[in-house]
Structure formats: C-alpha cells, structure tokens
C-alpha cells in the first residue's frame, strides 16, 4: 500500500498532533454501510440509499492517507472502500457519481450557456475530475491501476 509523504506536521505543527490523533476516529464515525462516507455527522443531502457518495469516500481515503492512517485500517475495511469506489466505474473506464451528475446537470448547462463555453455541457470535465480523484484513491488503497481512460473532445 502506498502512503503519501508525511508533510502535514511540518505545515501545521501546532495542530498536527491533536488533529492527526483524532481525525481517523472522526472519519470512522462518518463511515456508513459498504464503504459509504458522510460529509457531516449532522446529516447530508443524501445518504447511502441515494446511490451516491463517491466524493465523500474518496475524500475520506485521501485524508486518511495524508494523515498516515490508511495503512492502519483493517484489510477488510480497505477492500470495502475499494469495492465502493469501483462500484462507480463505467464500462468506458470513467469513475463518476451519477447522483451528483443528475443533481448538477441543469446548473452546469446554465453556466455553460451563460459563459458561452460548452466544454462541460454534458458534465465531461466533472466526470474527468471525479475519475482522476477516484483513481488516486484506488491507487492509495493498493488497487492495481485500471486501464487508462480514453480522452475525448467535448
């Protein structure tokens, strides 16, 4: 398993020890069934039943890796996180959250029309960004790289 460089203590020395000690426990409290993670203990826009949550879980994985705590998770939990992220993979190799795509579609289209830039009209830039982040999380979890995604012009 790959861990990120331990730079957080150098940047935030006064917060470092307390945050690093307590953050993994807090992230664990945000975890839900099957690898899903919430953004908040007080409630999210949608729970695991909505079928979304890719960004939440990717953020949790990357935060744990930054804190040096990802490798301390039990193997079963890492497999669960990996499976959850992989559940968002499409046959074309993209990794994206359809729930987020549906929720942001109208706003993205209006922004494209307002700005006169149609490059994200069909959410392609968001899907590429989600794919990059998800593949990084899978790499941190020790998942063998998936086939590269073909870049398309939109």
mmCIF file with all atom_site columns, C-alpha atoms in Angstrom:
data_model
loop_
_atom_site.group_PDB
_atom_site.id
_atom_site.type_symbol
_atom_site.label_atom_id
_atom_site.label_alt_id
_atom_site.label_comp_id
_atom_site.label_asym_id
_atom_site.label_entity_id
_atom_site.label_seq_id
_atom_site.pdbx_PDB_ins_code
_atom_site.Cartn_x
_atom_site.Cartn_y
_atom_site.Cartn_z
_atom_site.occupancy
_atom_site.B_iso_or_equiv
_atom_site.pdbx_formal_charge
_atom_site.auth_seq_id
_atom_site.auth_comp_id
_atom_site.auth_asym_id
_atom_site.auth_atom_id
_atom_site.pdbx_PDB_model_num
ATOM 1   C CA . UNK A 1 1   ? 0.000   0.000  0.000   1.00 0.00 ? 1   UNK A CA 1
ATOM 2   C CA . UNK A 1 2   ? 1.164   3.471  -0.873  1.00 0.00 ? 2   UNK A CA 1
ATOM 3   C CA . UNK A 1 3   ? 1.122   6.290  1.682   1.00 0.00 ? 3   UNK A CA 1
ATOM 4   C CA . UNK A 1 4   ? 1.560   9.976  0.924   1.00 0.00 ? 4   UNK A CA 1
ATOM 5   C CA . UNK A 1 5   ? 4.594   11.825 2.235   1.00 0.00 ? 5   UNK A CA 1
ATOM 6   C CA . UNK A 1 6   ? 4.262   12.923 5.840   1.00 0.00 ? 6   UNK A CA 1
ATOM 7   C CA . UNK A 1 7   ? 4.311   16.692 5.324   1.00 0.00 ? 7   UNK A CA 1
ATOM 8   C CA . UNK A 1 8   ? 1.301   17.714 7.428   1.00 0.00 ? 8   UNK A CA 1
ATOM 9   C CA . UNK A 1 9   ? 3.320   18.049 10.642  1.00 0.00 ? 9   UNK A CA 1
ATOM 10  C CA . UNK A 1 10  ? 5.726   20.479 9.009   1.00 0.00 ? 10  UNK A CA 1
ATOM 11  C CA . UNK A 1 11  ? 2.952   22.742 7.744   1.00 0.00 ? 11  UNK A CA 1
ATOM 12  C CA . UNK A 1 12  ? 0.678   22.658 10.793  1.00 0.00 ? 12  UNK A CA 1
ATOM 13  C CA . UNK A 1 13  ? 2.962   21.860 13.734  1.00 0.00 ? 13  UNK A CA 1
ATOM 14  C CA . UNK A 1 14  ? 0.643   23.153 16.477  1.00 0.00 ? 14  UNK A CA 1
ATOM 15  C CA . UNK A 1 15  ? -2.453  21.388 15.164  1.00 0.00 ? 15  UNK A CA 1
ATOM 16  C CA . UNK A 1 16  ? -0.661  18.353 13.907  1.00 0.00 ? 16  UNK A CA 1
ATOM 17  C CA . UNK A 1 17  ? -0.559  16.014 16.873  1.00 0.00 ? 17  UNK A CA 1
ATOM 18  C CA . UNK A 1 18  ? -4.138  16.581 18.047  1.00 0.00 ? 18  UNK A CA 1
ATOM 19  C CA . UNK A 1 19  ? -5.680  16.510 14.574  1.00 0.00 ? 19  UNK A CA 1
ATOM 20  C CA . UNK A 1 20  ? -3.631  13.543 13.434  1.00 0.00 ? 20  UNK A CA 1
ATOM 21  C CA . UNK A 1 21  ? -4.598  11.592 16.543  1.00 0.00 ? 21  UNK A CA 1
ATOM 22  C CA . UNK A 1 22  ? -8.319  12.327 16.412  1.00 0.00 ? 22  UNK A CA 1
ATOM 23  C CA . UNK A 1 23  ? -9.092  12.648 12.691  1.00 0.00 ? 23  UNK A CA 1
ATOM 24  C CA . UNK A 1 24  ? -9.084  8.913  11.866  1.00 0.00 ? 24  UNK A CA 1
ATOM 25  C CA . UNK A 1 25  ? -11.622 8.278  14.643  1.00 0.00 ? 25  UNK A CA 1
ATOM 26  C CA . UNK A 1 26  ? -13.793 11.133 13.336  1.00 0.00 ? 26  UNK A CA 1
ATOM 27  C CA . UNK A 1 27  ? -13.603 9.786  9.776   1.00 0.00 ? 27  UNK A CA 1
ATOM 28  C CA . UNK A 1 28  ? -14.604 6.372  11.096  1.00 0.00 ? 28  UNK A CA 1
ATOM 29  C CA . UNK A 1 29  ? -17.679 7.963  12.690  1.00 0.00 ? 29  UNK A CA 1
ATOM 30  C CA . UNK A 1 30  ? -18.575 9.357  9.248   1.00 0.00 ? 30  UNK A CA 1
ATOM 31  C CA . UNK A 1 31  ? -18.470 5.899  7.675   1.00 0.00 ? 31  UNK A CA 1
ATOM 32  C CA . UNK A 1 32  ? -21.642 4.135  6.710   1.00 0.00 ? 32  UNK A CA 1
ATOM 33  C CA . UNK A 1 33  ? -22.557 0.808  5.168   1.00 0.00 ? 33  UNK A CA 1
ATOM 34  C CA . UNK A 1 34  ? -20.462 -0.742 2.410   1.00 0.00 ? 34  UNK A CA 1
ATOM 35  C CA . UNK A 1 35  ? -17.760 1.939  2.192   1.00 0.00 ? 35  UNK A CA 1
ATOM 36  C CA . UNK A 1 36  ? -20.070 4.974  2.073   1.00 0.00 ? 36  UNK A CA 1
ATOM 37  C CA . UNK A 1 37  ? -18.915 8.061  3.998   1.00 0.00 ? 37  UNK A CA 1
ATOM 38  C CA . UNK A 1 38  ? -20.904 11.098 5.046   1.00 0.00 ? 38  UNK A CA 1
ATOM 39  C CA . UNK A 1 39  ? -19.568 14.645 4.858   1.00 0.00 ? 39  UNK A CA 1
ATOM 40  C CA . UNK A 1 40  ? -21.227 15.566 8.134   1.00 0.00 ? 40  UNK A CA 1
ATOM 41  C CA . UNK A 1 41  ? -22.365 13.959 11.373  1.00 0.00 ? 41  UNK A CA 1
ATOM 42  C CA . UNK A 1 42  ? -25.440 16.182 11.409  1.00 0.00 ? 42  UNK A CA 1
ATOM 43  C CA . UNK A 1 43  ? -26.741 14.985 8.059   1.00 0.00 ? 43  UNK A CA 1
ATOM 44  C CA . UNK A 1 44  ? -26.030 15.087 4.360   1.00 0.00 ? 44  UNK A CA 1
ATOM 45  C CA . UNK A 1 45  ? -28.165 15.991 1.378   1.00 0.00 ? 45  UNK A CA 1
ATOM 46  C CA . UNK A 1 46  ? -28.436 12.272 0.607   1.00 0.00 ? 46  UNK A CA 1
ATOM 47  C CA . UNK A 1 47  ? -27.495 9.097  2.403   1.00 0.00 ? 47  UNK A CA 1
ATOM 48  C CA . UNK A 1 48  ? -26.234 5.784  1.070   1.00 0.00 ? 48  UNK A CA 1
ATOM 49  C CA . UNK A 1 49  ? -29.711 4.863  -0.166  1.00 0.00 ? 49  UNK A CA 1
ATOM 50  C CA . UNK A 1 50  ? -29.431 7.565  -2.873  1.00 0.00 ? 50  UNK A CA 1
ATOM 51  C CA . UNK A 1 51  ? -26.686 5.553  -4.579  1.00 0.00 ? 51  UNK A CA 1
ATOM 52  C CA . UNK A 1 52  ? -24.082 8.326  -4.443  1.00 0.00 ? 52  UNK A CA 1
ATOM 53  C CA . UNK A 1 53  ? -21.195 9.154  -2.170  1.00 0.00 ? 53  UNK A CA 1
ATOM 54  C CA . UNK A 1 54  ? -18.150 8.692  -4.383  1.00 0.00 ? 54  UNK A CA 1
ATOM 55  C CA . UNK A 1 55  ? -16.640 12.069 -3.484  1.00 0.00 ? 55  UNK A CA 1
ATOM 56  C CA . UNK A 1 56  ? -17.228 11.568 0.242   1.00 0.00 ? 56  UNK A CA 1
ATOM 57  C CA . UNK A 1 57  ? -15.421 8.232  0.269   1.00 0.00 ? 57  UNK A CA 1
ATOM 58  C CA . UNK A 1 58  ? -12.575 9.410  -1.967  1.00 0.00 ? 58  UNK A CA 1
ATOM 59  C CA . UNK A 1 59  ? -12.074 12.382 0.354   1.00 0.00 ? 59  UNK A CA 1
ATOM 60  C CA . UNK A 1 60  ? -12.004 10.068 3.388   1.00 0.00 ? 60  UNK A CA 1
ATOM 61  C CA . UNK A 1 61  ? -9.435  7.754  1.760   1.00 0.00 ? 61  UNK A CA 1
ATOM 62  C CA . UNK A 1 62  ? -7.170  10.619 0.707   1.00 0.00 ? 62  UNK A CA 1
ATOM 63  C CA . UNK A 1 63  ? -7.426  12.282 4.131   1.00 0.00 ? 63  UNK A CA 1
ATOM 64  C CA . UNK A 1 64  ? -6.532  9.035  5.911   1.00 0.00 ? 64  UNK A CA 1
ATOM 65  C CA . UNK A 1 65  ? -3.567  8.582  3.570   1.00 0.00 ? 65  UNK A CA 1
ATOM 66  C CA . UNK A 1 66  ? -2.371  12.143 4.214   1.00 0.00 ? 66  UNK A CA 1
ATOM 67  C CA . UNK A 1 67  ? -2.553  11.512 7.958   1.00 0.00 ? 67  UNK A CA 1
ATOM 68  C CA . UNK A 1 68  ? -0.648  8.241  7.598   1.00 0.00 ? 68  UNK A CA 1
ATOM 69  C CA . UNK A 1 69  ? -3.630  6.275  8.915   1.00 0.00 ? 69  UNK A CA 1
ATOM 70  C CA . UNK A 1 70  ? -4.795  4.462  5.782   1.00 0.00 ? 70  UNK A CA 1
ATOM 71  C CA . UNK A 1 71  ? -2.338  1.618  6.248   1.00 0.00 ? 71  UNK A CA 1
ATOM 72  C CA . UNK A 1 72  ? -3.633  1.066  9.789   1.00 0.00 ? 72  UNK A CA 1
ATOM 73  C CA . UNK A 1 73  ? -7.130  0.197  8.580   1.00 0.00 ? 73  UNK A CA 1
ATOM 74  C CA . UNK A 1 74  ? -8.024  -3.485 8.668   1.00 0.00 ? 74  UNK A CA 1
ATOM 75  C CA . UNK A 1 75  ? -7.677  -5.223 5.295   1.00 0.00 ? 75  UNK A CA 1
ATOM 76  C CA . UNK A 1 76  ? -11.422 -5.906 5.260   1.00 0.00 ? 76  UNK A CA 1
ATOM 77  C CA . UNK A 1 77  ? -12.157 -2.174 5.536   1.00 0.00 ? 77  UNK A CA 1
ATOM 78  C CA . UNK A 1 78  ? -9.710  -1.300 2.731   1.00 0.00 ? 78  UNK A CA 1
ATOM 79  C CA . UNK A 1 79  ? -11.355 -3.918 0.490   1.00 0.00 ? 79  UNK A CA 1
ATOM 80  C CA . UNK A 1 80  ? -14.766 -2.442 1.337   1.00 0.00 ? 80  UNK A CA 1
ATOM 81  C CA . UNK A 1 81  ? -13.570 1.071  0.421   1.00 0.00 ? 81  UNK A CA 1
ATOM 82  C CA . UNK A 1 82  ? -12.005 -0.209 -2.805  1.00 0.00 ? 82  UNK A CA 1
ATOM 83  C CA . UNK A 1 83  ? -15.194 -2.037 -3.801  1.00 0.00 ? 83  UNK A CA 1
ATOM 84  C CA . UNK A 1 84  ? -17.311 1.025  -3.057  1.00 0.00 ? 84  UNK A CA 1
ATOM 85  C CA . UNK A 1 85  ? -15.168 3.309  -5.245  1.00 0.00 ? 85  UNK A CA 1
ATOM 86  C CA . UNK A 1 86  ? -15.017 0.689  -8.016  1.00 0.00 ? 86  UNK A CA 1
ATOM 87  C CA . UNK A 1 87  ? -18.823 0.449  -7.975  1.00 0.00 ? 87  UNK A CA 1
ATOM 88  C CA . UNK A 1 88  ? -18.873 3.869  -9.682  1.00 0.00 ? 88  UNK A CA 1
ATOM 89  C CA . UNK A 1 89  ? -16.768 2.659  -12.646 1.00 0.00 ? 89  UNK A CA 1
ATOM 90  C CA . UNK A 1 90  ? -18.431 2.697  -16.031 1.00 0.00 ? 90  UNK A CA 1
ATOM 91  C CA . UNK A 1 91  ? -17.562 0.435  -18.976 1.00 0.00 ? 91  UNK A CA 1
ATOM 92  C CA . UNK A 1 92  ? -15.655 3.308  -20.658 1.00 0.00 ? 92  UNK A CA 1
ATOM 93  C CA . UNK A 1 93  ? -13.236 3.475  -17.697 1.00 0.00 ? 93  UNK A CA 1
ATOM 94  C CA . UNK A 1 94  ? -14.637 6.659  -16.178 1.00 0.00 ? 94  UNK A CA 1
ATOM 95  C CA . UNK A 1 95  ? -15.384 6.764  -12.457 1.00 0.00 ? 95  UNK A CA 1
ATOM 96  C CA . UNK A 1 96  ? -18.182 9.151  -11.605 1.00 0.00 ? 96  UNK A CA 1
ATOM 97  C CA . UNK A 1 97  ? -21.150 9.618  -9.340  1.00 0.00 ? 97  UNK A CA 1
ATOM 98  C CA . UNK A 1 98  ? -24.375 9.578  -11.382 1.00 0.00 ? 98  UNK A CA 1
ATOM 99  C CA . UNK A 1 99  ? -26.291 11.106 -8.454  1.00 0.00 ? 99  UNK A CA 1
ATOM 100 C CA . UNK A 1 100 ? -24.017 14.153 -8.484  1.00 0.00 ? 100 UNK A CA 1
ATOM 101 C CA . UNK A 1 101 ? -24.282 14.311 -12.280 1.00 0.00 ? 101 UNK A CA 1
ATOM 102 C CA . UNK A 1 102 ? -28.076 14.392 -12.122 1.00 0.00 ? 102 UNK A CA 1
ATOM 103 C CA . UNK A 1 103 ? -28.096 16.995 -9.367  1.00 0.00 ? 103 UNK A CA 1
ATOM 104 C CA . UNK A 1 104 ? -25.636 19.325 -11.110 1.00 0.00 ? 104 UNK A CA 1
ATOM 105 C CA . UNK A 1 105 ? -26.756 18.871 -14.727 1.00 0.00 ? 105 UNK A CA 1
ATOM 106 C CA . UNK A 1 106 ? -29.112 21.832 -15.039 1.00 0.00 ? 106 UNK A CA 1
ATOM 107 C CA . UNK A 1 107 ? -26.766 24.216 -13.215 1.00 0.00 ? 107 UNK A CA 1
ATOM 108 C CA . UNK A 1 108 ? -23.814 23.120 -15.404 1.00 0.00 ? 108 UNK A CA 1
ATOM 109 C CA . UNK A 1 109 ? -25.841 23.636 -18.582 1.00 0.00 ? 109 UNK A CA 1
ATOM 110 C CA . UNK A 1 110 ? -26.975 27.099 -17.476 1.00 0.00 ? 110 UNK A CA 1
ATOM 111 C CA . UNK A 1 111 ? -23.391 28.051 -16.585 1.00 0.00 ? 111 UNK A CA 1
ATOM 112 C CA . UNK A 1 112 ? -22.174 26.859 -19.984 1.00 0.00 ? 112 UNK A CA 1
ATOM 113 C CA . UNK A 1 113 ? -24.812 28.953 -21.764 1.00 0.00 ? 113 UNK A CA 1
ATOM 114 C CA . UNK A 1 114 ? -24.140 31.979 -19.548 1.00 0.00 ? 114 UNK A CA 1
ATOM 115 C CA . UNK A 1 115 ? -20.368 31.787 -20.112 1.00 0.00 ? 115 UNK A CA 1
ATOM 116 C CA . UNK A 1 116 ? -20.547 30.772 -23.779 1.00 0.00 ? 116 UNK A CA 1
ATOM 117 C CA . UNK A 1 117 ? -18.271 27.780 -23.102 1.00 0.00 ? 117 UNK A CA 1
ATOM 118 C CA . UNK A 1 118 ? -19.848 24.437 -23.943 1.00 0.00 ? 118 UNK A CA 1
ATOM 119 C CA . UNK A 1 119 ? -16.880 22.279 -22.876 1.00 0.00 ? 119 UNK A CA 1
ATOM 120 C CA . UNK A 1 120 ? -18.706 20.982 -19.789 1.00 0.00 ? 120 UNK A CA 1
ATOM 121 C CA . UNK A 1 121 ? -22.263 20.953 -21.189 1.00 0.00 ? 121 UNK A CA 1
ATOM 122 C CA . UNK A 1 122 ? -22.521 17.189 -20.760 1.00 0.00 ? 122 UNK A CA 1
ATOM 123 C CA . UNK A 1 123 ? -20.540 17.124 -17.492 1.00 0.00 ? 123 UNK A CA 1
ATOM 124 C CA . UNK A 1 124 ? -17.410 15.715 -19.169 1.00 0.00 ? 124 UNK A CA 1
ATOM 125 C CA . UNK A 1 125 ? -14.983 17.894 -17.207 1.00 0.00 ? 125 UNK A CA 1
ATOM 126 C CA . UNK A 1 126 ? -16.611 16.949 -13.908 1.00 0.00 ? 126 UNK A CA 1
ATOM 127 C CA . UNK A 1 127 ? -16.515 13.249 -14.848 1.00 0.00 ? 127 UNK A CA 1
ATOM 128 C CA . UNK A 1 128 ? -12.796 13.503 -15.730 1.00 0.00 ? 128 UNK A CA 1
ATOM 129 C CA . UNK A 1 129 ? -12.077 15.239 -12.414 1.00 0.00 ? 129 UNK A CA 1
ATOM 130 C CA . UNK A 1 130 ? -14.035 12.599 -10.474 1.00 0.00 ? 130 UNK A CA 1
ATOM 131 C CA . UNK A 1 131 ? -12.158 9.874  -12.361 1.00 0.00 ? 131 UNK A CA 1
ATOM 132 C CA . UNK A 1 132 ? -8.743  11.375 -11.540 1.00 0.00 ? 132 UNK A CA 1
ATOM 133 C CA . UNK A 1 133 ? -9.591  11.661 -7.848  1.00 0.00 ? 133 UNK A CA 1
ATOM 134 C CA . UNK A 1 134 ? -11.118 8.172  -7.648  1.00 0.00 ? 134 UNK A CA 1
ATOM 135 C CA . UNK A 1 135 ? -8.153  6.544  -9.422  1.00 0.00 ? 135 UNK A CA 1
ATOM 136 C CA . UNK A 1 136 ? -5.798  8.258  -6.972  1.00 0.00 ? 136 UNK A CA 1
ATOM 137 C CA . UNK A 1 137 ? -7.840  6.884  -4.053  1.00 0.00 ? 137 UNK A CA 1
ATOM 138 C CA . UNK A 1 138 ? -7.764  3.385  -5.572  1.00 0.00 ? 138 UNK A CA 1
ATOM 139 C CA . UNK A 1 139 ? -4.004  3.696  -6.003  1.00 0.00 ? 139 UNK A CA 1
ATOM 140 C CA . UNK A 1 140 ? -3.640  4.674  -2.346  1.00 0.00 ? 140 UNK A CA 1
ATOM 141 C CA . UNK A 1 141 ? -5.752  1.658  -1.399  1.00 0.00 ? 141 UNK A CA 1
ATOM 142 C CA . UNK A 1 142 ? -3.323  -0.579 -3.291  1.00 0.00 ? 142 UNK A CA 1
ATOM 143 C CA . UNK A 1 143 ? -5.619  -1.335 -6.218  1.00 0.00 ? 143 UNK A CA 1
ATOM 144 C CA . UNK A 1 144 ? -3.841  -2.279 -9.424  1.00 0.00 ? 144 UNK A CA 1
ATOM 145 C CA . UNK A 1 145 ? -4.348  0.509  -11.925 1.00 0.00 ? 145 UNK A CA 1
ATOM 146 C CA . UNK A 1 146 ? -7.357  0.253  -14.125 1.00 0.00 ? 146 UNK A CA 1
ATOM 147 C CA . UNK A 1 147 ? -6.976  0.633  -17.903 1.00 0.00 ? 147 UNK A CA 1
ATOM 148 C CA . UNK A 1 148 ? -6.421  4.249  -18.948 1.00 0.00 ? 148 UNK A CA 1
ATOM 149 C CA . UNK A 1 149 ? -9.445  6.299  -19.895 1.00 0.00 ? 149 UNK A CA 1
ATOM 150 C CA . UNK A 1 150 ? -9.531  7.468  -23.497 1.00 0.00 ? 150 UNK A CA 1
ATOM 151 C CA . UNK A 1 151 ? -9.630  11.260 -23.682 1.00 0.00 ? 151 UNK A CA 1
ATOM 152 C CA . UNK A 1 152 ? -12.424 12.602 -25.860 1.00 0.00 ? 152 UNK A CA 1
ATOM 153 C CA . UNK A 1 153 ? -13.066 16.099 -27.064 1.00 0.00 ? 153 UNK A CA 1
ATOM 154 C CA . UNK A 1 154 ? -16.355 17.586 -25.942 1.00 0.00 ? 154 UNK A CA 1
#
